[in-house]
Coordinates of C-alpha atoms in Angstrom, one line a residue:
X1 CA 14.1 -8.6 11.7
X2 CA 14.6 -6.2 8.9
X3 CA 17.5 -6.4 6.4
X4 CA 19.5 -4.1 4.2
X5 CA 19.1 -6.6 1.4
X6 CA 16.1 -5.7 -0.6
X7 CA 15.4 -9.2 -2.1
X8 CA 12.7 -11.2 -0.2
X9 CA 13.0 -15.0 0.8
X10 CA 10.8 -17.6 -1.0
X11 CA 8.6 -17.7 2.4
X12 CA 7.9 -13.7 2.1
X13 CA 9.0 -13.2 5.5
X14 CA 12.3 -11.1 5.0
X15 CA 12.4 -7.6 4.5
X16 CA 14.6 -5.1 2.3
X17 CA 15.6 -1.6 2.3
X18 CA 16.9 0.9 -0.6
X19 CA 19.2 3.7 -0.8
X20 CA 17.8 7.0 -0.4
X21 CA 17.4 9.1 -3.6
X22 CA 17.3 12.7 -2.1
X23 CA 19.1 14.3 0.9
X24 CA 16.8 14.8 4.1
X25 CA 13.9 12.3 3.2
X26 CA 12.2 10.9 6.2
X27 CA 12.9 7.0 6.6
X28 CA 9.8 4.9 6.3
X29 CA 9.0 1.4 7.3
X30 CA 6.2 -0.1 5.2
X31 CA 4.4 -3.5 5.6
X32 CA 3.4 -5.4 2.7
X33 CA 1.0 -8.6 3.2
X34 CA -0.1 -10.9 0.7
X35 CA -3.0 -13.0 1.8
X36 CA -3.8 -16.6 0.1
X37 CA -4.3 -19.8 1.1
X38 CA -2.8 -21.5 -2.0
X39 CA 0.4 -19.1 -2.3
X40 CA 1.2 -19.3 1.4
X41 CA 1.0 -23.1 1.3
X42 CA 3.3 -23.2 -1.7
X43 CA 0.7 -24.2 -4.4
X44 CA 1.7 -21.2 -6.6
X45 CA 4.1 -18.3 -6.8
X46 CA 2.8 -15.5 -4.8
X47 CA 2.8 -12.2 -7.1
X48 CA 1.4 -9.7 -4.6
X49 CA 4.6 -9.1 -2.5
X50 CA 6.7 -8.5 -5.5
X51 CA 4.0 -6.2 -7.3
X52 CA 3.6 -4.1 -3.9
X53 CA 7.4 -3.7 -3.5
X54 CA 8.0 -2.8 -6.8
X55 CA 5.4 0.0 -7.1
X56 CA 6.3 1.5 -3.7
X57 CA 9.9 1.4 -4.7
X58 CA 9.2 3.5 -8.0
X59 CA 6.4 5.6 -6.3
X60 CA 8.7 7.1 -3.2
X61 CA 11.8 8.9 -2.9
X62 CA 12.2 8.0 0.7
X63 CA 14.6 5.1 2.2
X64 CA 12.1 2.4 2.6
X65 CA 12.4 -0.7 4.6
X66 CA 9.6 -3.5 3.8
X67 CA 8.2 -5.8 6.3
X68 CA 6.7 -8.4 4.0
X69 CA 4.3 -11.1 5.2
X70 CA 2.8 -14.1 3.2
X71 CA -0.1 -15.7 5.2
X72 CA -3.2 -17.6 4.8
X73 CA -7.0 -16.4 4.4
X74 CA -7.4 -16.8 8.2
X75 CA -9.1 -13.8 10.0
X76 CA -7.1 -14.4 13.4
X77 CA -4.1 -14.5 11.5
X78 CA -4.7 -11.7 9.3
X79 CA -5.6 -9.4 12.4
X80 CA -2.7 -10.4 14.4
X81 CA -0.3 -9.8 11.4
X82 CA -1.6 -6.2 10.9
X83 CA -1.3 -5.7 14.5
X84 CA 2.2 -7.0 14.6
X85 CA 3.1 -4.6 11.7
X86 CA 1.8 -1.5 13.1
X87 CA 3.4 -2.2 16.6
X88 CA 6.7 -2.9 14.6
X89 CA 6.6 0.8 13.6
X90 CA 5.0 0.5 10.0
X91 CA 3.5 3.9 9.0
X92 CA 1.9 2.3 6.1
X93 CA 0.4 -1.3 5.7
X94 CA -0.8 -2.5 2.4
X95 CA -2.6 -6.0 1.9
X96 CA -3.3 -7.7 -1.3
X97 CA -5.9 -10.4 -1.7
X98 CA -8.9 -11.7 0.0
X99 CA -11.6 -8.7 -0.8
X100 CA -13.6 -10.6 -2.9
X101 CA -17.3 -12.4 -1.9
X102 CA -16.1 -15.9 -1.7
X103 CA -16.3 -17.6 1.5
X104 CA -12.5 -17.6 2.2
X105 CA -12.4 -13.9 1.6
X106 CA -12.1 -12.4 5.0
X107 CA -9.4 -9.4 4.7
X108 CA -11.8 -6.6 5.1
X109 CA -13.5 -8.3 8.2
X110 CA -9.9 -8.8 9.8
X111 CA -8.6 -5.4 8.8
X112 CA -11.8 -3.7 10.6
X113 CA -11.5 -6.0 13.6
X114 CA -8.1 -4.0 14.6
X115 CA -9.4 -0.6 13.5
X116 CA -9.4 2.6 15.4
X117 CA -10.9 5.0 12.6
X118 CA -12.2 3.7 9.3
X119 CA -11.4 5.7 6.1
X120 CA -14.2 4.6 3.8
X121 CA -13.2 7.0 0.9
X122 CA -10.3 4.9 0.0
X123 CA -12.3 1.7 -0.9
X124 CA -15.0 4.1 -2.7
X125 CA -12.2 5.5 -5.1
X126 CA -10.6 2.2 -5.6
X127 CA -14.0 0.7 -7.0
X128 CA -14.6 3.6 -9.0
X129 CA -11.1 3.1 -10.7
X130 CA -11.4 -0.6 -11.3
X131 CA -15.0 -0.1 -12.7
X132 CA -13.3 1.6 -15.6
X133 CA -11.7 -1.8 -16.3
X134 CA -14.2 -4.5 -15.5
X135 CA -17.8 -4.6 -14.2
X136 CA -17.2 -6.9 -11.7
X137 CA -15.4 -4.3 -9.6
X138 CA -18.6 -3.8 -7.7
X139 CA -17.9 -7.3 -5.9
X140 CA -14.5 -5.8 -4.4
X141 CA -14.9 -5.0 -0.6
X142 CA -11.5 -3.3 0.3
X143 CA -11.3 -1.1 3.3
X144 CA -8.8 1.3 4.8
X145 CA -8.3 2.1 8.5
X146 CA -6.2 3.8 10.9
X147 CA -4.7 2.1 13.9
X148 CA -2.7 4.0 16.2
X149 CA -0.4 6.0 13.9
X150 CA -0.6 3.6 11.0
X151 CA -2.5 3.7 7.9
X152 CA -3.7 0.1 6.5
X153 CA -5.3 -0.3 3.1
X154 CA -6.7 -3.6 1.5
X155 CA -5.8 -3.6 -2.0
X156 CA -7.0 -5.9 -5.0
X157 CA -5.2 -9.4 -5.7
X158 CA -4.0 -9.0 -9.1
X159 CA -0.7 -7.2 -9.8
X160 CA -2.2 -5.0 -12.8
X161 CA -5.1 -4.0 -10.5
X162 CA -2.8 -3.0 -7.5
X163 CA -0.9 -0.6 -10.0
X164 CA -4.2 0.7 -11.5
X165 CA -5.8 1.6 -8.2
X166 CA -2.5 3.2 -6.6
X167 CA -1.7 5.2 -9.8
X168 CA -5.1 5.9 -11.0
X169 CA -5.7 6.5 -14.7
X170 CA -3.7 8.3 -17.2
X171 CA -4.2 9.0 -20.8
X172 CA -1.6 8.0 -23.7
X173 CA 0.6 11.1 -22.9
X174 CA 0.6 10.5 -19.1
X175 CA -1.8 13.2 -18.3
X176 CA -3.7 12.2 -15.0
X177 CA -7.6 11.5 -15.9
X178 CA -8.7 9.8 -12.5
X179 CA -6.3 10.2 -9.4
X180 CA -5.1 7.1 -7.8
X181 CA -5.8 6.4 -4.0
X182 CA -2.0 6.8 -3.1
X183 CA -2.2 10.6 -4.1
X184 CA -4.0 11.2 -0.9
X185 CA -1.7 8.5 1.2
X186 CA 1.2 11.0 2.1
X187 CA -1.2 13.6 3.4
X188 CA -3.0 11.1 5.6
X189 CA 0.2 10.0 7.0
X190 CA 1.1 13.5 7.9
X191 CA -2.1 14.0 9.7
X192 CA -1.6 10.8 11.7
X193 CA 2.0 11.8 13.0
X194 CA 4.0 9.6 10.5
X195 CA 6.8 10.5 8.3
X196 CA 6.6 12.8 5.5
X197 CA 6.5 10.7 2.2
X198 CA 7.9 12.1 -0.8
X199 CA 6.4 10.5 -4.3
X200 CA 8.3 10.7 -7.9
X201 CA 5.6 12.8 -9.6
X202 CA 5.9 10.6 -12.8
X203 CA 4.5 7.6 -11.2
X204 CA 2.1 9.2 -8.6
X205 CA 2.0 12.9 -7.7
X206 CA 1.0 13.3 -3.9
X207 CA -1.6 16.1 -3.1
X208 CA -1.2 18.3 0.1
X209 CA -2.6 21.8 0.9
X210 CA 0.4 24.4 0.4
X211 CA 0.5 24.9 4.0
X212 CA 1.7 21.3 4.5
X213 CA 4.3 20.9 1.7
X214 CA 8.0 20.5 2.8
X215 CA 10.8 22.0 0.5
X216 CA 13.8 19.9 0.0
X217 CA 17.1 21.2 -1.2
X218 CA 17.4 18.4 -3.6
X219 CA 15.1 18.0 -6.6
X220 CA 13.6 14.7 -7.2
X221 CA 14.5 12.4 -10.3
X222 CA 12.8 13.0 -13.7
X223 CA 13.2 9.4 -14.8

């Protein structure tokens, strides 16, 4: 079920929508999945879902409906959840957690199990960005895949790292030094037949070939 209320319940199962900023922007449904044994069992508060929702709400001008899930590190559960969200019409599904080398880290395997196409460039770029901050970024195993008309991307587990990999690296003046992975997400979704995602450039400027750019009558916000 989806709701217009943007707040999520403590179990992470509810969804939310926000009011569109501009006219004629496509509505988009996005799946956000936090994968953690301890958070899903209530040992500690999940921070992955709020971080994903906050960043996407700031980065997109489209009216967005979120399908949120908080689940344990179980391969069958992860795969079934991804299939469920794709079947529910989510054009983009972002996961957080379970991408390291630990025995319970199985998110990449569960993601690849439901893939129709693998998109290795996303994982490569995420590791390159994270290596600017910590040498242990080489231990992360994030993958991205396409299933039907949906793009599924594994993100890091920490909220700070989520924003860094999505946005990329900027200098003190806000000038882009290294592109984040989200710059390529809207055009990828175009190519697989999904909605047209319009970004807020001050957060993350999407790249499209000139022939693929749609012109809107309403200008985007500057703040």
